Tab-separated table of C-alpha atoms and ligand atoms in Angstrom:
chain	number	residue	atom	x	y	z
A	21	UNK	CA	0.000	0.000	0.000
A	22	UNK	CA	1.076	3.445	-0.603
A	23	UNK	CA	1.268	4.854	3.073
A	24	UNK	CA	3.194	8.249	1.116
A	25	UNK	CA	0.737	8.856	-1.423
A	26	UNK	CA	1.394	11.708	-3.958
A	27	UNK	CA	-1.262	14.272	-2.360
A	28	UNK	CA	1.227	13.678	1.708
A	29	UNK	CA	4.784	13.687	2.372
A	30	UNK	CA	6.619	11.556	5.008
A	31	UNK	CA	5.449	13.206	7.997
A	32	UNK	CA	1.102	13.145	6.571
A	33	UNK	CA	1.196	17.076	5.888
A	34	UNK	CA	-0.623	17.872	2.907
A	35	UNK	CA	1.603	19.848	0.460
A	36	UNK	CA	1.342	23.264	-0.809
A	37	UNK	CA	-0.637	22.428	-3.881
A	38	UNK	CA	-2.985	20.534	-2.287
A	39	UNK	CA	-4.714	23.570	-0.745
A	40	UNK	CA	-5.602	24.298	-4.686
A	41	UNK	CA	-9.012	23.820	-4.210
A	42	UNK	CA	-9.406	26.588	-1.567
A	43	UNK	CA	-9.635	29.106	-4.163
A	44	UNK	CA	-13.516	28.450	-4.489
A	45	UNK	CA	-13.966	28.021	-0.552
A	46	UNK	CA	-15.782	31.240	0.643
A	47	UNK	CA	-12.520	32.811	2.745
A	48	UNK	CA	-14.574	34.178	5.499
A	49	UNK	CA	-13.797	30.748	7.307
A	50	UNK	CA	-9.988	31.488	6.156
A	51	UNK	CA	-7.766	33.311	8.453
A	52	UNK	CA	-6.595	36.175	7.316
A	53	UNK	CA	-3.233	34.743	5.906
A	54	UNK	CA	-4.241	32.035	3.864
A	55	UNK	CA	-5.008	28.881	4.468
A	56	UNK	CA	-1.843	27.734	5.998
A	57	UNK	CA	-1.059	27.240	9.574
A	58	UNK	CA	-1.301	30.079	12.165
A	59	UNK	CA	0.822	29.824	15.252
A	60	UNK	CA	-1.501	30.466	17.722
A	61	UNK	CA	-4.779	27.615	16.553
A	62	UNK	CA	-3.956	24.056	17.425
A	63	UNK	CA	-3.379	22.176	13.960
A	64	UNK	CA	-7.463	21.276	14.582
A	65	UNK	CA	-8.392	24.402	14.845
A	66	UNK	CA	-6.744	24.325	11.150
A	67	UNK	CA	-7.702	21.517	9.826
A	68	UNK	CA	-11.501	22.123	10.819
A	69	UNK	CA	-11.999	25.452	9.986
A	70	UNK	CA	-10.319	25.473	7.127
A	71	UNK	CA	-11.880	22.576	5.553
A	72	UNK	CA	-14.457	22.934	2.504
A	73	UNK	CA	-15.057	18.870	2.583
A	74	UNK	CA	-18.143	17.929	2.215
A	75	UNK	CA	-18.338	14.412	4.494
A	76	UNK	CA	-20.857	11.889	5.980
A	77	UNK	CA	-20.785	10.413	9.277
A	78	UNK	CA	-22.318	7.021	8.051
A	79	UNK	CA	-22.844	5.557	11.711
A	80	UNK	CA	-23.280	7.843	15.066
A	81	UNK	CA	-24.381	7.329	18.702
A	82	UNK	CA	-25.355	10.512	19.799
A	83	UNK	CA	-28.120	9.829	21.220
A	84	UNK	CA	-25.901	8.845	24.585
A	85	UNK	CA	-25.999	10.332	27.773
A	86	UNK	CA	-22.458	11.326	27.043
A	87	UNK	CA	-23.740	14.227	24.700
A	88	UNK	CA	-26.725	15.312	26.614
A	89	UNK	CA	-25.667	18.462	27.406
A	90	UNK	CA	-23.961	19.818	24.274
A	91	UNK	CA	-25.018	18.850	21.793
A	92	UNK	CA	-25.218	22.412	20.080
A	93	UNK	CA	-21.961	22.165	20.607
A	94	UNK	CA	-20.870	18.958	18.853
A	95	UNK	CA	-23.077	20.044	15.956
A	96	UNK	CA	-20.962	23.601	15.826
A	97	UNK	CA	-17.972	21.169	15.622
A	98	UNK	CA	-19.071	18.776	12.996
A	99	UNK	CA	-20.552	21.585	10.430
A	100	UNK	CA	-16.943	22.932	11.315
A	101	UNK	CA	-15.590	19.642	10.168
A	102	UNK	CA	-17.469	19.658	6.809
A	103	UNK	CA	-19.688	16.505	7.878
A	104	UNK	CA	-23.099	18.011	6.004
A	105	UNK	CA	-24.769	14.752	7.154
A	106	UNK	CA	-25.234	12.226	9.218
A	107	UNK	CA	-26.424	8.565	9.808
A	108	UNK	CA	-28.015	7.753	13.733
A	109	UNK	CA	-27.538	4.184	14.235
A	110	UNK	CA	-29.696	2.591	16.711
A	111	UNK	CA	-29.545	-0.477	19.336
A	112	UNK	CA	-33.048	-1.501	20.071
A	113	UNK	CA	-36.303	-0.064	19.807
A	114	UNK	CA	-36.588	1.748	22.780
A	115	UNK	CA	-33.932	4.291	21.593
A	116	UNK	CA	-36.717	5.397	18.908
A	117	UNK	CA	-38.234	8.693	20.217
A	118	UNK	CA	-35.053	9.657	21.483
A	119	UNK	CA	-33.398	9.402	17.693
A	120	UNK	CA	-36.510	10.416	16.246
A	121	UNK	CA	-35.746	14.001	18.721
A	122	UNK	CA	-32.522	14.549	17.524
A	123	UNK	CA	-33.426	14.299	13.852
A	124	UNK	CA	-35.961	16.780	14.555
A	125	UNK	CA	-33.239	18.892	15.888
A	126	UNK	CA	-30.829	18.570	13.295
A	127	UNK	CA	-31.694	18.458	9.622
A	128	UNK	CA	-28.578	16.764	8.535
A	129	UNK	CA	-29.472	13.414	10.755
A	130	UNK	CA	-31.048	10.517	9.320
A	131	UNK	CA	-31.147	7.587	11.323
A	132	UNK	CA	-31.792	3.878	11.261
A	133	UNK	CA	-34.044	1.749	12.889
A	134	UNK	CA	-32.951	-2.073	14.220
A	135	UNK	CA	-31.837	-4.361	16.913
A	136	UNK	CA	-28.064	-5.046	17.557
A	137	UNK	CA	-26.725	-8.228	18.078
A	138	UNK	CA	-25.443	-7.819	21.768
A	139	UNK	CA	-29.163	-7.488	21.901
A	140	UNK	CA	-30.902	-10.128	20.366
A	141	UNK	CA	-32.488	-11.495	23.636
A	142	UNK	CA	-34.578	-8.366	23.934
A	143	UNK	CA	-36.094	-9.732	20.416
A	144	UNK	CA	-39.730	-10.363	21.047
A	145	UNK	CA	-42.982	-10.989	19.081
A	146	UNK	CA	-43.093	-7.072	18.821
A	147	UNK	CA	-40.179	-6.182	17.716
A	148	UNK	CA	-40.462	-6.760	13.745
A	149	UNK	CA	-43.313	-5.048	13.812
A	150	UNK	CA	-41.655	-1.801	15.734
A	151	UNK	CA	-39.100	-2.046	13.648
A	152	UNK	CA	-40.999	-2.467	9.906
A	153	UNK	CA	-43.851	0.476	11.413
A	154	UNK	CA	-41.366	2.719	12.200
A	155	UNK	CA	-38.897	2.250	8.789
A	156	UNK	CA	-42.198	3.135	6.857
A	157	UNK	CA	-43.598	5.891	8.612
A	158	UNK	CA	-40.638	8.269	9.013
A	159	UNK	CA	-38.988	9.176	5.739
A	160	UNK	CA	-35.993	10.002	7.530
A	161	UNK	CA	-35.073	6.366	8.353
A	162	UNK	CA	-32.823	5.381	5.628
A	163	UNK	CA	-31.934	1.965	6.435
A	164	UNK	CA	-32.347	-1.397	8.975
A	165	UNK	CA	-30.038	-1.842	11.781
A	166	UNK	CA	-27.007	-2.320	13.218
A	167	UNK	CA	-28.136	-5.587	13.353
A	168	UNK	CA	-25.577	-8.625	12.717
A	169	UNK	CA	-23.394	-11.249	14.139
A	170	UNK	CA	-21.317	-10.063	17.499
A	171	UNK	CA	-19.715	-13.654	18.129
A	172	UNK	CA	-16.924	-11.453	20.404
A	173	UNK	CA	-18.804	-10.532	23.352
A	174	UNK	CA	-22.230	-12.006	22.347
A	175	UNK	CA	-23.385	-15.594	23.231
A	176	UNK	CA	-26.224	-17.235	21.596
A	177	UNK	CA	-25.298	-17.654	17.876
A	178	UNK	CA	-28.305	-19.231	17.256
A	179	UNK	CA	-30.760	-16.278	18.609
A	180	UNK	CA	-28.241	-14.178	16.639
A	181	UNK	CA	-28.937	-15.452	13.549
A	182	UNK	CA	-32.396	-15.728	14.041
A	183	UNK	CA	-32.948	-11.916	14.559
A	184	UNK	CA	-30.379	-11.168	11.965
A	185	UNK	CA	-32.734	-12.563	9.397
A	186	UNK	CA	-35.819	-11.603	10.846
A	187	UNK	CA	-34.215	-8.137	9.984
A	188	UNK	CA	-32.915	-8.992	6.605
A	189	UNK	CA	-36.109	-9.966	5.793
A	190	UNK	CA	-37.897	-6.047	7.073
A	191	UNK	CA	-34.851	-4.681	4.813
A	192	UNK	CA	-35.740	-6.715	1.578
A	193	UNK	CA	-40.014	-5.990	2.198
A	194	UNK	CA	-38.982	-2.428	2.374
A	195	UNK	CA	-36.235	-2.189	0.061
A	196	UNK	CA	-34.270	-0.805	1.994
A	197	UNK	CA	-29.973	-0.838	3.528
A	198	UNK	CA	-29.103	-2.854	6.367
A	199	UNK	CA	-26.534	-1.690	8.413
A	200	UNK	CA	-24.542	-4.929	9.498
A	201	UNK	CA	-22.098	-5.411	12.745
A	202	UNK	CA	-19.882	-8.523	12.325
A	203	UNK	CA	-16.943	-8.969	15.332
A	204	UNK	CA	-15.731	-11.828	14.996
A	205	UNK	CA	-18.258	-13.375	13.023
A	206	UNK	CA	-16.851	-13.199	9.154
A	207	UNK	CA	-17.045	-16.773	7.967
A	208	UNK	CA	-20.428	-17.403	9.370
A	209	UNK	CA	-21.671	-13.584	8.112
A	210	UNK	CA	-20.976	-14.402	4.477
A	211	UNK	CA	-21.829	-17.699	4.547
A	212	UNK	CA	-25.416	-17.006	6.120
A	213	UNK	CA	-25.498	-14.004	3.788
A	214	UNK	CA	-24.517	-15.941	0.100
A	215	UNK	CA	-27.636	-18.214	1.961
A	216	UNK	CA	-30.077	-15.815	1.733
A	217	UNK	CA	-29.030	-13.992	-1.704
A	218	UNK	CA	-29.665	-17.942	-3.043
A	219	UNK	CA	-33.281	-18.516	-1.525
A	220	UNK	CA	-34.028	-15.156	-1.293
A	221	UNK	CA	-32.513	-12.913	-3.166
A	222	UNK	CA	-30.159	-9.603	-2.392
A	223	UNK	CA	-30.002	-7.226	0.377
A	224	UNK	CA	-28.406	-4.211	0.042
A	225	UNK	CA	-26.027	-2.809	2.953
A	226	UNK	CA	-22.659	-1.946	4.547
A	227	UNK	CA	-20.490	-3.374	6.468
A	228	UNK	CA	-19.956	-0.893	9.307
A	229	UNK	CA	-16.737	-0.355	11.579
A	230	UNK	CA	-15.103	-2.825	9.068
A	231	UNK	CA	-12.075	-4.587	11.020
A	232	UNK	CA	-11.972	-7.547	8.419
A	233	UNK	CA	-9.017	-9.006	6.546
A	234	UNK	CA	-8.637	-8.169	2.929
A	235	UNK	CA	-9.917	-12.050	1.993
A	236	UNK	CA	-12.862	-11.153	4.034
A	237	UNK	CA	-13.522	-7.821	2.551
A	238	UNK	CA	-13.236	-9.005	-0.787
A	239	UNK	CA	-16.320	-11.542	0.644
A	240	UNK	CA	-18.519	-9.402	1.161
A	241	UNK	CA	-17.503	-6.556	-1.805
A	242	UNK	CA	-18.612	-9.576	-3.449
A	243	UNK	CA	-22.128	-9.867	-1.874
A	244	UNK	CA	-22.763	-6.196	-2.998
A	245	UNK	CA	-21.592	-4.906	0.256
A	246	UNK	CA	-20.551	-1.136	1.028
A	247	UNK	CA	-17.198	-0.963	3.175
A	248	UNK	CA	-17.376	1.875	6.140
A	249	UNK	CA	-14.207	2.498	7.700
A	250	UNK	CA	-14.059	3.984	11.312
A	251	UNK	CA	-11.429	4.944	13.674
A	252	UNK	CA	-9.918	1.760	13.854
A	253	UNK	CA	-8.291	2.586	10.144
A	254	UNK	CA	-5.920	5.144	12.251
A	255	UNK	CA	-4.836	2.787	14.783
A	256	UNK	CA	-0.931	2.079	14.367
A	257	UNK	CA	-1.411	-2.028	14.703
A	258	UNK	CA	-4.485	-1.854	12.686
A	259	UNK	CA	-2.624	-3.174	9.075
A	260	UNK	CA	-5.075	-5.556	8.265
A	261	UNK	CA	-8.060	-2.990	8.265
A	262	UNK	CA	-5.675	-0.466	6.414
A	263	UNK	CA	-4.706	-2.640	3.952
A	264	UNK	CA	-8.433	-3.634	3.474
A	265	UNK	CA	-8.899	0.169	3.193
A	266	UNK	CA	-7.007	-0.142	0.211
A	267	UNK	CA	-8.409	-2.501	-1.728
A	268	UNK	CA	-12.036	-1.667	-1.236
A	269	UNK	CA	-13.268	0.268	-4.859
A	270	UNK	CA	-13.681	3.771	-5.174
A	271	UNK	CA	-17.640	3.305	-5.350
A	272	UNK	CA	-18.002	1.294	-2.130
A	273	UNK	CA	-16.127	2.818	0.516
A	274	UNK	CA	-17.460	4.907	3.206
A	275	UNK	CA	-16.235	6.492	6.481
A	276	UNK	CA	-17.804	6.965	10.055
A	277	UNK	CA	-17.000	7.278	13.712
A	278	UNK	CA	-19.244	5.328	15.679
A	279	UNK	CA	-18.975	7.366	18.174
A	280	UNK	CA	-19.154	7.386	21.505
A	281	UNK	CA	-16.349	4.302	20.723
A	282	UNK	CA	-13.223	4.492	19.130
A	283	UNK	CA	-12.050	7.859	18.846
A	284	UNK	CA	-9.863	7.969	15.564
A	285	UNK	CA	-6.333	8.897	16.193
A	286	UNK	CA	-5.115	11.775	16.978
A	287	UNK	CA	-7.621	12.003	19.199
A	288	UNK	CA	-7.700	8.120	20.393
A	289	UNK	CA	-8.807	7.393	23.652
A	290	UNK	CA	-11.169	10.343	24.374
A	291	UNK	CA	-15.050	10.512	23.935
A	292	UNK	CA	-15.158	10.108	20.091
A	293	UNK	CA	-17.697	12.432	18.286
A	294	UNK	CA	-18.735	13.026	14.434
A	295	UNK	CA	-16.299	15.917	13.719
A	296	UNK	CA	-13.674	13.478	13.938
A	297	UNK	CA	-14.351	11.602	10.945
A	298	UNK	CA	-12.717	13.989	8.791
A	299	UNK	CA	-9.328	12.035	10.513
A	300	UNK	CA	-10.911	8.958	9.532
A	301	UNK	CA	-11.342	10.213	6.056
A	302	UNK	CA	-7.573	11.710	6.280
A	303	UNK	CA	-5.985	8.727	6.693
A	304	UNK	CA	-8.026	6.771	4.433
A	305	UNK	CA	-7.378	8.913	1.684
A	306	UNK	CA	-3.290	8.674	2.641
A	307	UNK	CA	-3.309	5.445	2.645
A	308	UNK	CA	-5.153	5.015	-1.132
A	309	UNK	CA	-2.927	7.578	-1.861
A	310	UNK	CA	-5.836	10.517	-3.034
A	311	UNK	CA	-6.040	13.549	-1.627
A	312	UNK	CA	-8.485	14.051	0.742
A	313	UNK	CA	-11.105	16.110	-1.579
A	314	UNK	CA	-11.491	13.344	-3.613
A	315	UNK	CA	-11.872	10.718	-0.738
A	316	UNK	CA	-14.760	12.966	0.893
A	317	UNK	CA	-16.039	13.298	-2.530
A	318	UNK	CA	-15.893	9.584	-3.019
A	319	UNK	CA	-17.308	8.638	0.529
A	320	UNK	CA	-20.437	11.398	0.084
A	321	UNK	CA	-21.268	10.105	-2.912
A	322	UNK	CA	-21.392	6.820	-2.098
A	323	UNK	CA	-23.169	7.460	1.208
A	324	UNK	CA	-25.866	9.291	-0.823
A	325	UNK	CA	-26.384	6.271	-3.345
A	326	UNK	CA	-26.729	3.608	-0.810
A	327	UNK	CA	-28.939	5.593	1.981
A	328	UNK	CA	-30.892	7.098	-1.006
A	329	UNK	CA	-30.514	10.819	0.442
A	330	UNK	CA	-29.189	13.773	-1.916
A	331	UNK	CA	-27.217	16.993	-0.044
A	332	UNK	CA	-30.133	19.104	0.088
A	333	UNK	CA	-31.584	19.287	3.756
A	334	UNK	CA	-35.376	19.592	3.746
A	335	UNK	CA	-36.334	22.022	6.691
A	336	UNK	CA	-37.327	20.806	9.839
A	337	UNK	CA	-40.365	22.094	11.147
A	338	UNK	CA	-43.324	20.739	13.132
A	339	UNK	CA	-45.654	19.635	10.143
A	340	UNK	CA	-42.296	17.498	8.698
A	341	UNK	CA	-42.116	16.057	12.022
A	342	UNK	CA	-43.530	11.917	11.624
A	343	UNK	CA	-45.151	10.166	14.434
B	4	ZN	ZN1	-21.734	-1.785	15.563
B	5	ZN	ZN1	-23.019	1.333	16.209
């Protein structure tokens, strides 16, 4: 892989001519001198408000206690970051309302609606109902999920699988993504998966917070899969996931944070939030060696085609709002 791709040098600073494209970036959010580094703004400060990228955070928790409190805040920081939209995961049913809240608050979230797999005991004879109701009275809710295989810290393969399905099934009625979490659960993922795509047919979806070899990638690139990449990409150790980074194609690859987890480096190890995936999308686009205009362009893009959502934000106001 080419970790010194021809938009970085040795040490990851982008050179001169990559700041090109800031000739069409409105220079109100451009310190006076230019682009380039000031000495008194930490190289964030930089990097963020100088940024005319136009990214989506394909998987977010902010629904967490963890952001109660500010989320104005985080918002300020992610527009500052260039992330024009966002995808709300969600855990279980119960977190509905609360999603359903912040997409009322925030144009640019869109959110999904599923069970996760460290769940699958609270799966009852309710649940696919919630779950298919919900999906096709909110227009906002752009895809199933997480739901999946979590054979890491879950037990129960069995229920697993059986709730996996039952959501596969909700995505395929409604024609509509699934957003799949496999730990440690590759083999048995594609194999269930090629299972249904035989008797069933297709599902579209991504693979989200990939951590997979590049054998396993290329597994489920061939099921039709989007890749997402999350802060696990930046991790040091993490050459397996990088070097999947690299092979996955141009029109499949996505970035996200999951965050509250895995804050992406250089910011590893603190509460993560969705203004860091433009470091997600930094070092992704290092290691394929593009600059990083063309990764977010990529990313968006792709984000857009698979959730079915276009860059124009519809105002939110109480007549939009669904039940
Ligand atoms: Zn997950
Ligand atoms: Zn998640």
């Amino acid at each position: 892989m080419d970790v010194e791709g021809r938009s970085w040098n040795a040490a990851g600073i982008r050179k001169r001519e990559d700041f090109s494209f800031f000739s069409s970036y409105p220079t109100h959010r451009l310190s006076s001198s230019g682009p380039y580094p000031s000495p008194t703004r930490t190289l964030s400060d930089q990097i963020y408000s100088a940024s005319p990228m136009q990214l989506i955070d394909t998987h977010v928790h902010i629904n967490f206690e963890t952001y109660k409190s500010e989320l104005e805040a985080i918002r300020e920081r992610w527009r500052e970051a260039g992330v024009v939209r966002l995808v709300h995961s969600c855990v279980e049913p119960e977190e509905f309302a609360g999603i359903q809240a912040i997409a009322d608050r925030f144009a640019e979230v869109s959110f999904a609606v599923g069970l996760h797999p460290l769940d699958a005991g609270k799966w009852n004879n309710e649940t696919a109902n919630q779950i298919r109701d919900k999906a096709s009275s909110d227009s906002r809710v752009v895809a199933i999920g997480e739901t999946g295989l979590d054979f890491h810290k879950g037990d129960d393969p069995e229920l697993q699988f059986k709730v996996f399905e039952a959501q596969l099934e909700i995505a395929q009625q409604l024609d509509k993504p699934v957003i799949i979490h496999c730990r440690d659960a590759a083999a048995p993922m594609a194999e269930m998966l090629r299972n249904f795509w035989q008797t069933r047919g297709p599902v579209r979806g991504v693979m989200h917070c990939w951590g997979g070899t590049p054998e396993e990638t290329q597994w489920f690139l061939d099921l039709g899969f989007y890749i997402s990449f999350s802060g696990t990409v930046t991790f040091k150790k993490a050459l397996q996931i990088q070097e999947s980074a690299c092979m996955v194609n141009s029109d499949r690859i996505l970035v996200e944070t999951d965050c509250p987890f895995l804050a992406p480096v250089p910011q590893r190890g603190k509460r993560n939030e969705p203004a860091y995936v433009y470091h997600v999308a930094e070092q992704v686009a290092k290691l394929r060696g593009v600059s990083l205009l063309t990764l977010s362009q990529q990313t968006t893009e792709n984000a857009c085609q698979l959730f079915g959502f276009s860059l124009e934000l519809e105002p939110r106001n109480d007549e939009n709002k669904s039940n």
